[in-house]
Amino acid sequence: MRKQIAAANWKMNLTWTQGKRLLEDILGGGVSVKSHQQVVFGVPSPYIPLADEIVRTKDRYAISAQNCYEKKSGAYTGEIAAEMLQSIGIKYCIVGHSERREYFNESNQVLAEKLNRCLENGIVPIFCCGEPLSIREAGTQNSHVETQLKESLFHLSPDQLKSVVIAYEPIWAIGTGKTASTEQAQEMHACVRTVLADKYSPAVADDISILYGGSVKANNAKELFSCPDVDGGLVGGASLVAADFLTIIQSLK
Ligand code: PGA
């Protein structure tokens, strides 16, 4: 059975004092995370080992990196290799967030390499896809996302694919307060699953967790997560407020 996941994406926010407090408030929030559920905190790079120390002993909670580099190692000042994450026991890495695609020109091809590096090192990539507003307005969002999946994922074996978490994040909904409707979310998630079923198999597609991201809030998470093909969320702004993120965790199926 695929996992239901609440993944926080702190982006470039919070001092360590604030972040530590947030983690402690969430872990101490008295919410029970069931065995088919997982909570992941995508924290800024300098906090990864510190945050991991806090969640390490807690089942069903894990720390994620927000990015890694596409090369294995070498003279790439300032970059973080997947092998480095693996060497300190980190299990997740966000790959291809739309902000990385937009501000750092990450192409589908570069992201395919990042996925390879994660998988070689036993790290679950949280692979982000999603269309900008212009594509949504033109009504070509399905083929846009299909191309992202094809160019970044389709070289993977079925077993490798099963280790990938996909996050569908319509760019027009990220940080804008404009959430996709449950119909829009379900339609795209079903489309992603069909694309995977056609390339791999229905059984493989059925095993993949597909998260929704884009203005997930405490007051809309339950409705979004109730869609049959929505397996939780990748949450930015609302993950920075303990009470809100706790409600989002409790909204998982
Ligand atoms: P948001 O961000 O929840 O603030 O819209 C989501 C994301 O970018 O992952």
XYZ file of N, CA and C and ligand atoms in Angstrom:
768
model
N 0.841 -1.202 0.000
C 0.000 0.000 0.000
C 0.881 1.259 0.000
N 0.522 2.203 -0.864
C 1.360 3.407 -0.912
C 1.154 4.260 0.345
N 2.242 4.987 0.680
C 2.212 5.797 1.906
C 1.461 7.111 1.697
N 0.834 7.576 2.752
C 0.230 8.909 2.786
C 1.240 9.811 3.505
N 1.620 10.898 2.859
C 2.775 11.675 3.331
C 2.431 13.159 3.521
N 2.800 13.685 4.687
C 2.748 15.137 4.890
C 4.194 15.619 4.866
N 4.567 16.346 3.824
C 5.950 16.801 3.680
C 5.995 18.317 3.808
N 6.830 18.776 4.723
C 7.014 20.217 4.917
C 8.164 20.683 4.040
N 7.991 21.828 3.426
C 9.077 22.447 2.672
C 9.301 23.827 3.275
N 10.305 23.896 4.141
C 10.561 25.172 4.826
C 11.132 26.213 3.872
N 11.661 25.774 2.746
C 12.347 26.681 1.804
C 13.455 27.428 2.558
N 13.701 28.714 2.233
C 14.783 29.448 2.907
C 14.187 30.317 4.014
N 13.604 29.638 4.999
C 12.937 30.339 6.097
C 13.417 29.808 7.442
N 13.299 30.621 8.457
C 13.533 30.312 9.874
C 15.019 30.277 10.258
N 15.300 30.798 11.440
C 16.615 30.595 12.058
C 16.578 29.204 12.675
N 17.722 28.702 13.107
C 17.714 27.370 13.726
C 16.902 27.375 15.034
N 16.980 28.469 15.785
C 16.199 28.537 17.033
C 14.706 28.397 16.712
N 14.258 29.090 15.685
C 12.843 29.004 15.302
C 12.493 27.615 14.764
N 13.391 27.068 13.961
C 13.146 25.761 13.354
C 13.084 24.657 14.403
N 14.001 24.728 15.373
C 14.057 23.716 16.443
C 12.761 23.753 17.243
N 12.320 24.959 17.554
C 11.073 25.147 18.311
C 9.888 24.560 17.529
N 9.883 24.830 16.222
C 8.799 24.334 15.360
C 8.769 22.798 15.373
N 9.946 22.189 15.208
C 10.010 20.714 15.224
C 9.532 20.176 16.569
N 9.997 20.804 17.636
C 9.616 20.321 18.979
C 8.110 20.467 19.211
N 7.555 21.573 18.741
C 6.112 21.784 18.906
C 5.317 20.755 18.098
N 5.802 20.426 16.921
C 5.080 19.448 16.088
C 5.221 18.045 16.684
N 6.455 17.674 17.053
C 6.652 16.334 17.614
C 5.940 16.176 18.961
N 5.827 17.264 19.674
C 5.156 17.210 20.980
C 3.671 17.488 20.879
N 3.153 17.566 19.681
C 1.763 17.985 19.458
C 0.722 16.918 19.729
N 1.177 15.718 20.071
C 0.235 14.673 20.456
C -0.548 14.051 19.306
N -0.032 14.211 18.084
C -0.730 13.638 16.930
C -0.178 12.245 16.668
N -1.062 11.281 16.446
C -0.528 9.944 16.171
C -0.440 9.723 14.665
N 0.754 9.333 14.247
C 1.006 9.094 12.822
C 0.914 7.587 12.611
N 0.010 7.170 11.749
C -0.248 5.729 11.590
C 0.827 5.055 10.737
N 0.799 3.729 10.738
C 1.907 3.008 10.094
C 1.946 3.214 8.578
N 0.844 3.599 7.958
C 0.875 3.844 6.506
C 1.085 5.331 6.199
N 1.417 6.094 7.236
C 1.629 7.533 7.059
C 3.081 7.897 7.372
N 3.518 9.031 6.805
C 4.894 9.476 7.016
C 4.896 11.003 7.065
N 5.689 11.548 7.964
C 5.845 13.005 8.038
C 7.300 13.329 7.695
N 7.494 14.257 6.783
C 8.842 14.584 6.312
C 9.047 16.094 6.442
N 10.202 16.485 6.965
C 10.521 17.906 7.080
C 11.659 18.256 6.118
N 11.357 19.041 5.108
C 12.375 19.508 4.174
C 12.989 20.783 4.731
N 14.112 20.620 5.418
C 14.705 21.747 6.149
C 15.883 22.315 5.342
N 16.274 23.567 5.616
C 17.443 24.148 4.939
C 18.706 23.333 5.239
N 19.626 23.299 4.283
C 20.814 22.426 4.396
C 21.570 22.529 5.718
N 21.833 23.745 6.243
C 22.648 23.791 7.470
C 21.986 23.099 8.652
N 20.675 22.914 8.591
C 19.956 22.346 9.739
C 19.781 20.829 9.623
N 20.185 20.245 8.506
C 19.849 18.831 8.281
C 20.309 17.927 9.442
N 21.610 17.939 9.829
C 22.013 17.025 10.913
C 21.365 17.390 12.250
N 21.195 18.697 12.498
C 20.594 19.138 13.769
C 19.141 18.680 13.855
N 18.417 18.862 12.760
C 17.005 18.472 12.730
C 16.884 16.949 12.799
N 17.815 16.270 12.134
C 17.765 14.810 12.129
C 17.953 14.245 13.532
N 18.796 14.909 14.302
C 19.020 14.469 15.684
C 17.706 14.516 16.479
N 16.877 15.490 16.175
C 15.608 15.649 16.911
C 14.567 14.604 16.490
N 14.528 14.258 15.195
C 13.469 13.325 14.748
C 13.937 11.865 14.672
N 15.232 11.651 14.769
C 15.794 10.320 14.500
C 15.130 9.190 15.286
N 14.823 9.460 16.523
C 14.285 8.382 17.356
C 12.779 8.224 17.183
N 12.174 9.068 16.382
C 10.716 9.022 16.199
C 10.380 8.236 14.942
N 9.607 7.180 15.116
C 9.139 6.429 13.951
C 8.248 7.330 13.116
N 8.298 7.152 11.821
C 7.354 7.829 10.902
C 7.593 9.316 10.726
N 8.727 9.803 11.246
C 9.139 11.181 10.969
C 10.525 11.108 10.333
N 10.768 11.951 9.347
C 12.079 11.942 8.709
C 12.433 13.344 8.227
N 13.726 13.533 8.017
C 14.228 14.811 7.496
C 14.541 14.647 6.014
N 14.261 15.701 5.264
C 14.573 15.708 3.837
C 15.473 16.894 3.522
N 16.364 16.684 2.543
C 17.073 17.823 1.961
C 16.122 18.490 0.962
N 16.418 19.729 0.626
C 15.564 20.436 -0.343
C 16.122 20.344 -1.761
N 17.346 19.818 -1.872
C 18.013 19.773 -3.166
C 19.289 18.965 -3.030
N 19.792 18.433 -4.136
C 21.161 17.897 -4.163
C 21.722 18.189 -5.549
N 23.014 17.935 -5.707
C 23.639 18.225 -7.010
C 23.595 16.986 -7.894
N 23.683 17.212 -9.205
C 23.531 16.083 -10.137
C 24.813 15.272 -10.330
N 25.972 15.820 -9.890
C 27.228 15.075 -10.024
C 27.489 14.294 -8.737
N 28.343 13.255 -8.891
C 28.605 12.402 -7.725
C 29.448 13.105 -6.668
N 30.516 13.769 -7.113
C 31.401 14.479 -6.180
C 32.342 15.331 -7.022
N 33.156 16.127 -6.363
C 34.167 16.861 -7.117
C 34.184 18.344 -6.834
N 34.746 19.097 -7.760
C 34.990 20.530 -7.574
C 33.736 21.324 -7.935
N 32.758 21.258 -7.050
C 31.494 21.984 -7.252
C 31.190 22.745 -5.964
N 31.953 23.780 -5.740
C 31.897 24.533 -4.493
C 30.464 24.923 -4.129
N 30.099 24.616 -2.917
C 28.789 25.029 -2.408
C 27.682 24.014 -2.642
N 27.960 22.966 -3.412
C 26.901 21.998 -3.718
C 26.908 20.833 -2.715
N 25.800 20.092 -2.714
C 25.644 18.968 -1.790
C 25.395 17.700 -2.599
N 26.207 16.682 -2.381
C 26.061 15.424 -3.120
C 25.078 14.503 -2.397
N 24.359 13.722 -3.185
C 23.432 12.747 -2.594
C 24.191 11.791 -1.677
N 25.430 11.458 -2.055
C 26.224 10.547 -1.228
C 26.500 11.137 0.160
N 26.627 12.459 0.209
C 26.849 13.111 1.516
C 25.606 12.950 2.386
N 24.448 13.110 1.767
C 23.193 12.954 2.520
C 23.078 11.523 3.030
N 23.383 10.599 2.127
C 23.318 9.176 2.497
C 24.266 8.883 3.665
N 25.441 9.518 3.625
C 26.462 9.224 4.647
C 26.060 9.716 6.042
N 25.079 10.621 6.107
C 24.610 11.039 7.440
C 23.192 10.527 7.707
N 22.766 9.554 6.891
C 21.515 8.849 7.192
C 20.245 9.571 6.761
N 20.355 10.513 5.826
C 19.163 11.230 5.366
C 18.467 10.406 4.277
N 17.151 10.293 4.376
C 16.404 9.357 3.524
C 15.608 10.015 2.399
N 15.408 11.325 2.444
C 14.576 12.003 1.448
C 15.298 13.225 0.886
N 14.964 13.559 -0.366
C 15.474 14.802 -0.958
C 14.440 15.328 -1.957
N 14.052 16.574 -1.810
C 13.157 17.197 -2.796
C 13.971 17.438 -4.068
N 13.416 17.074 -5.202
C 14.122 17.228 -6.478
C 13.194 17.942 -7.467
N 13.702 19.020 -8.061
C 12.958 19.670 -9.140
C 11.807 20.542 -8.686
N 11.936 21.123 -7.496
C 10.905 22.083 -7.093
C 10.841 23.194 -8.148
N 9.655 23.745 -8.352
C 9.509 24.753 -9.421
C 10.399 25.968 -9.190
N 10.719 26.254 -7.919
C 11.628 27.386 -7.667
C 13.039 27.052 -8.145
N 13.453 25.801 -8.007
C 14.752 25.375 -8.536
C 14.737 25.403 -10.063
N 13.627 24.945 -10.639
C 13.531 24.954 -12.109
C 13.601 26.393 -12.624
N 12.876 27.295 -11.935
C 12.789 28.664 -12.436
C 14.048 29.482 -12.154
N 14.516 29.500 -10.895
C 15.622 30.393 -10.538
C 16.985 29.786 -10.804
N 17.057 28.472 -10.905
C 18.371 27.830 -11.084
C 18.416 27.007 -12.367
N 17.434 27.274 -13.231
C 17.410 26.669 -14.573
C 17.559 25.157 -14.575
N 16.930 24.483 -13.670
C 17.046 23.027 -13.653
C 16.115 22.427 -14.707
N 16.707 21.743 -15.652
C 15.938 21.160 -16.751
C 15.479 19.750 -16.393
N 14.579 19.213 -17.182
C 14.136 17.831 -16.961
C 15.327 16.873 -17.024
N 16.287 17.176 -17.897
C 17.452 16.289 -18.073
C 18.353 16.325 -16.832
N 18.583 17.529 -16.313
C 19.392 17.653 -15.086
C 18.685 16.926 -13.939
N 17.371 17.058 -13.896
C 16.615 16.416 -12.810
C 16.669 14.898 -12.913
N 16.731 14.383 -14.140
C 16.885 12.931 -14.322
C 18.186 12.475 -13.657
N 19.242 13.276 -13.801
C 20.527 12.941 -13.170
C 20.436 13.030 -11.644
N 19.752 14.047 -11.165
C 19.595 14.173 -9.700
C 18.847 12.964 -9.135
N 17.834 12.514 -9.879
C 17.100 11.322 -9.426
C 18.036 10.122 -9.376
N 18.888 9.999 -10.388
C 19.852 8.886 -10.393
C 20.744 8.926 -9.164
N 21.257 10.114 -8.859
C 22.160 10.237 -7.703
C 21.416 9.852 -6.412
N 20.178 10.304 -6.276
C 19.414 9.957 -5.062
C 19.239 8.451 -4.978
N 18.787 7.854 -6.074
C 18.451 6.424 -6.034
C 19.693 5.565 -5.824
N 20.823 5.967 -6.406
C 22.078 5.232 -6.185
C 22.446 5.206 -4.697
N 21.980 6.227 -3.990
C 22.350 6.366 -2.577
C 21.214 6.029 -1.627
N 20.192 5.380 -2.150
C 19.093 4.925 -1.286
C 18.258 6.070 -0.726
N 18.264 7.200 -1.415
C 17.478 8.358 -0.956
C 16.195 8.439 -1.775
N 15.073 8.625 -1.103
C 13.787 8.752 -1.795
C 13.665 10.175 -2.337
N 13.634 10.320 -3.665
C 13.445 11.673 -4.177
C 11.962 12.054 -4.129
N 11.685 13.276 -3.710
C 10.324 13.815 -3.817
C 10.351 14.685 -5.065
N 9.924 14.077 -6.172
C 10.093 14.707 -7.486
C 8.902 15.618 -7.791
N 9.207 16.900 -7.985
C 8.135 17.883 -8.206
C 7.887 18.110 -9.701
N 6.621 18.212 -10.037
C 6.232 18.557 -11.399
C 5.037 19.501 -11.310
N 4.687 20.108 -12.406
C 3.538 21.015 -12.368
C 3.675 22.116 -13.397
N 2.538 22.684 -13.776
C 2.516 23.637 -14.884
C 2.390 25.087 -14.407
N 2.935 26.036 -15.192
C 2.703 27.450 -14.899
C 1.286 27.863 -15.332
N 0.907 29.063 -14.929
C -0.450 29.551 -15.211
C -0.766 29.580 -16.712
N 0.218 30.007 -17.515
C -0.044 30.137 -18.961
C -0.429 28.788 -19.573
N 0.197 27.732 -19.103
C -0.103 26.392 -19.614
C -1.489 25.956 -19.148
N -1.809 26.244 -17.905
C -3.141 25.904 -17.370
C -4.210 26.648 -18.177
N -3.926 27.922 -18.465
C -4.922 28.716 -19.212
C -5.093 28.206 -20.641
N -3.995 27.667 -21.190
C -4.078 27.117 -22.553
C -4.701 25.719 -22.545
N -4.858 25.145 -21.341
C -5.492 23.828 -21.225
C -4.570 22.670 -21.587
N -3.246 22.927 -21.616
C -2.312 21.862 -22.019
C -1.508 21.319 -20.830
N -2.084 21.436 -19.628
C -1.345 21.024 -18.423
C -1.024 19.533 -18.393
N -1.912 18.706 -18.922
C -1.649 17.267 -18.854
C -0.415 16.895 -19.671
N -0.313 17.436 -20.885
C 0.846 17.061 -21.705
C 2.118 17.713 -21.158
N 1.995 18.894 -20.537
C 3.164 19.545 -19.933
C 3.747 18.649 -18.823
N 2.880 18.176 -17.951
C 3.336 17.339 -16.834
C 3.816 15.983 -17.360
N 3.135 15.467 -18.359
C 3.554 14.186 -18.941
C 4.986 14.280 -19.481
N 5.310 15.395 -20.127
C 6.674 15.583 -20.645
C 7.678 15.634 -19.495
N 7.323 16.324 -18.412
C 8.232 16.374 -17.249
C 8.495 14.961 -16.723
N 7.444 14.160 -16.647
C 7.600 12.792 -16.139
C 8.449 11.961 -17.091
N 8.125 12.061 -18.377
C 8.857 11.261 -19.384
C 10.339 11.585 -19.363
N 10.658 12.882 -19.367
C 12.062 13.275 -19.528
C 12.888 13.087 -18.257
N 12.241 13.039 -17.120
C 13.019 12.892 -15.888
C 12.921 11.509 -15.256
N 11.833 10.792 -15.533
C 11.602 9.532 -14.797
C 11.660 8.258 -15.639
N 11.359 8.391 -16.936
C 11.085 7.185 -17.719
C 12.293 6.296 -17.981
N 13.506 6.773 -17.613
C 14.680 5.903 -17.768
C 14.812 4.969 -16.555
N 13.994 5.180 -15.533
C 14.117 4.371 -14.317
C 13.484 2.996 -14.506
N 14.015 2.011 -13.791
C 13.408 0.677 -13.795
C 12.148 0.743 -12.923
N 11.243 -0.233 -13.070
C 10.050 -0.237 -12.211
C 10.415 -0.206 -10.725
N 11.455 -0.953 -10.340
C 11.842 -0.959 -8.926
C 12.349 0.399 -8.469
N 13.113 1.050 -9.340
C 13.599 2.392 -8.987
C 12.424 3.362 -8.859
N 11.502 3.272 -9.818
C 10.364 4.202 -9.797
C 9.579 4.070 -8.497
N 9.501 2.831 -8.015
C 8.728 2.597 -6.780
C 9.327 3.316 -5.576
N 10.604 3.739 -5.697
C 11.232 4.481 -4.598
C 11.063 5.984 -4.751
N 10.317 6.410 -5.763
C 10.151 7.857 -5.993
C 8.792 8.292 -5.456
N 8.782 9.447 -4.803
C 7.521 10.105 -4.439
C 7.348 11.250 -5.431
N 6.154 11.406 -5.954
C 5.897 12.494 -6.901
C 5.075 13.570 -6.199
N 5.426 14.823 -6.440
C 4.608 15.924 -5.913
C 4.113 16.747 -7.095
N 2.803 16.775 -7.285
C 2.235 17.641 -8.318
C 1.974 19.001 -7.690
N 2.668 20.017 -8.220
C 2.524 21.365 -7.675
C 2.251 22.349 -8.811
N 0.987 22.686 -9.041
C 0.721 23.694 -10.062
C 1.361 25.018 -9.641
N 2.211 25.580 -10.489
C 3.023 26.737 -10.078
C 2.134 27.924 -9.697
N 0.995 28.032 -10.357
C 0.083 29.151 -10.079
C -0.559 29.035 -8.697
N -0.382 27.911 -8.033
C -0.969 27.732 -6.703
C 0.075 27.829 -5.595
N 1.365 27.929 -5.961
C 2.411 27.914 -4.936
C 2.581 29.301 -4.322
N 2.348 29.374 -3.029
C 2.560 30.622 -2.296
C 1.589 31.731 -2.675
N 0.554 31.395 -3.423
C -0.371 32.423 -3.908
C -1.678 32.432 -3.126
N -1.891 31.394 -2.319
C -3.169 31.280 -1.626
C -4.259 30.738 -2.539
N -3.913 30.523 -3.815
C -4.884 29.971 -4.776
C -4.655 28.469 -4.848
N -5.531 27.691 -4.293
C -5.343 26.238 -4.313
C -6.042 25.671 -5.535
N -5.489 24.591 -6.077
C -6.240 23.877 -7.118
C -7.514 23.334 -6.460
N -8.586 23.264 -7.227
C -9.804 22.668 -6.668
C -9.557 21.163 -6.501
N -10.388 20.525 -5.722
C -10.220 19.077 -5.557
C -10.376 18.384 -6.916
N -11.243 18.916 -7.766
C -11.433 18.314 -9.107
C -10.150 18.454 -9.928
N -9.550 19.657 -9.892
C -8.308 19.868 -10.664
C -7.189 18.979 -10.129
N -7.096 18.871 -8.800
C -6.037 18.051 -8.209
C -6.256 16.580 -8.569
N -7.453 16.089 -8.342
C -7.724 14.674 -8.612
C -7.492 14.360 -10.094
N -7.933 15.263 -10.969
C -7.787 15.011 -12.408
C -6.313 14.857 -12.790
N -5.471 15.772 -12.272
C -4.054 15.682 -12.626
C -3.383 14.476 -11.964
N -3.742 14.194 -10.740
C -3.130 13.041 -10.062
C -3.506 11.735 -10.778
N -4.754 11.660 -11.220
C -5.177 10.464 -11.963
C -4.425 10.392 -13.291
N -4.211 11.556 -13.898
C -3.478 11.605 -15.177
C -2.036 11.114 -14.963
N -1.386 11.597 -13.890
C -0.009 11.158 -13.598
C 0.010 9.644 -13.398
N -0.965 9.133 -12.665
C -0.977 7.687 -12.402
C -1.197 6.902 -13.706
N -2.028 7.439 -14.585
C -2.265 6.752 -15.862
C -1.000 6.746 -16.724
N -0.297 7.886 -16.726
C 0.955 7.962 -17.499
C 1.935 6.893 -16.982
N 2.018 6.754 -15.670
C 2.933 5.758 -15.072
C 2.444 4.331 -15.349
N 1.129 4.139 -15.301
C 0.567 2.800 -15.557
C 0.846 2.385 -16.998
N 0.715 3.332 -17.931
C 0.951 3.019 -19.350
C 2.412 2.664 -19.602
N 3.327 3.389 -18.961
C 4.757 3.144 -19.194
C 5.244 1.922 -18.398
N 4.807 1.803 -17.166
C 5.256 0.709 -16.305
C 4.136 -0.333 -16.231
N 3.329 -0.269 -15.177
C 2.171 -1.169 -15.076
C 1.199 -0.545 -14.085
N -0.068 -0.932 -14.155
C -1.020 -0.391 -13.171
C -0.574 -0.687 -11.739
N 0.033 -1.854 -11.526
C 0.456 -2.205 -10.161
C 1.556 -1.257 -9.677
N 2.515 -0.965 -10.547
C 3.596 -0.045 -10.162
C 3.008 1.341 -9.898
N 2.143 1.809 -10.804
C 1.554 3.148 -10.659
C 0.760 3.257 -9.359
N 0.131 2.169 -9.013
C -0.699 2.148 -7.814
C 0.132 2.256 -6.530
N 1.399 1.899 -6.640
C 2.300 1.907 -5.475
C 2.942 3.262 -5.205
N 2.799 4.202 -6.139
C 3.527 5.477 -6.028
C 2.690 6.503 -5.264
N 3.304 7.113 -4.263
C 2.621 8.204 -3.551
C 2.713 9.467 -4.402
N 1.577 10.095 -4.642
C 1.540 11.350 -5.408
C 0.964 12.435 -4.493
N 1.835 13.380 -4.124
C 1.434 14.445 -3.205
C 0.942 15.647 -3.993
N 0.038 16.403 -3.388
C -0.370 17.673 -3.986
C 0.345 18.802 -3.248
N 0.809 19.811 -3.973
C 1.414 20.992 -3.344
C 0.925 22.259 -4.006
N 0.805 23.299 -3.221
C 0.331 24.584 -3.745
C -0.765 25.106 -2.847
N -0.346 25.922 -1.841
C -1.304 26.524 -0.905
C -2.157 25.492 -0.166
N -1.525 24.369 0.211
C -2.210 23.454 1.138
C -2.242 24.152 2.496
N -3.424 24.217 3.088
C -3.595 24.905 4.370
C -4.327 23.976 5.336
N -4.373 24.416 6.610
C -5.085 23.611 7.613
C -6.558 23.446 7.223
N -7.117 24.445 6.550
C -8.558 24.381 6.262
C -8.914 23.754 4.913
N -7.918 23.347 4.124
C -8.282 22.678 2.863
C -7.615 21.306 2.696
N -6.737 20.955 3.645
C -5.965 19.716 3.493
C -6.867 18.485 3.456
N -7.836 18.448 4.341
C -8.685 17.254 4.459
C -9.403 16.989 3.130
N -9.946 18.045 2.561
C -10.694 17.903 1.308
C -9.757 17.461 0.168
N -8.591 18.093 0.084
C -7.645 17.720 -0.977
C -7.181 16.269 -0.805
N -6.833 15.898 0.434
C -6.283 14.562 0.678
C -7.358 13.470 0.545
N -8.621 13.887 0.558
C -9.683 12.879 0.429
C -9.819 12.382 -1.007
N -9.201 13.090 -1.969
C -9.258 12.631 -3.364
C -8.543 11.279 -3.462
N -9.110 10.348 -4.224
C -8.542 8.990 -4.226
C -7.077 8.913 -4.674
N -6.664 9.823 -5.574
C -5.281 9.750 -6.059
C -4.347 10.753 -5.394
N -4.821 11.471 -4.390
C -3.973 12.427 -3.663
C -3.515 11.766 -2.367
N -2.197 11.566 -2.267
C -1.647 10.795 -1.143
C -0.936 11.690 -0.136
N -1.488 12.870 0.081
C -0.881 13.795 1.031
C -0.409 15.045 0.319
N 0.451 15.822 1.001
C 0.830 17.105 0.423
C 2.270 17.497 0.681
N 2.775 18.367 -0.198
C 4.048 19.052 0.007
C 3.666 20.490 0.354
N 4.024 20.895 1.560
C 3.436 22.101 2.150
C 4.518 23.137 2.437
N 4.349 24.328 1.898
C 5.297 25.412 2.147
C 4.863 26.241 3.343
N 4.219 27.362 3.069
C 3.860 28.339 4.107
C 3.231 27.741 5.353
N 2.263 26.861 5.169
C 1.535 26.332 6.333
C 2.377 25.352 7.157
N 3.521 24.935 6.616
C 4.368 24.016 7.399
C 5.231 24.772 8.402
N 5.181 26.103 8.342
C 5.992 26.921 9.251
C 5.244 27.270 10.530
N 3.996 26.823 10.620
C 3.162 27.106 11.797
C 2.761 25.749 12.398
N 3.235 25.485 13.623
C 3.046 24.147 14.206
C 1.584 23.714 14.184
N 0.689 24.556 14.651
C -0.725 24.154 14.744
C -1.283 23.810 13.367
N -0.909 24.580 12.369
C -1.409 24.333 11.006
C -0.862 23.015 10.460
N 0.437 22.797 10.653
C 1.018 21.569 10.097
C 0.486 20.342 10.843
N 0.232 20.481 12.129
C -0.356 19.362 12.886
C -1.730 19.013 12.323
N -2.521 20.032 11.993
C -3.839 19.766 11.396
C -3.671 19.088 10.043
N -2.667 19.522 9.292
C -2.424 18.916 7.976
C -2.016 17.444 8.138
N -1.186 17.145 9.122
C -0.808 15.736 9.380
C -2.069 14.926 9.715
N -2.917 15.510 10.517
C -4.147 14.807 10.921
C -5.138 14.667 9.779
N -4.929 15.399 8.707
C -5.834 15.331 7.556
C -5.460 14.203 6.592
N -4.321 13.539 6.835
C -3.919 12.438 5.959
C -4.934 11.317 6.031
N -5.108 10.600 4.927
C -6.017 9.444 4.924
C -5.430 8.328 5.786
P 3.000 26.713 -0.471
O 4.307 26.052 -1.117
O 2.340 25.657 0.377
O 3.494 27.876 0.332
O 2.117 27.134 -1.619
C 4.290 24.722 -1.562
C 5.618 24.383 -2.178
O 6.218 25.235 -2.840
O 6.120 23.260 -2.008
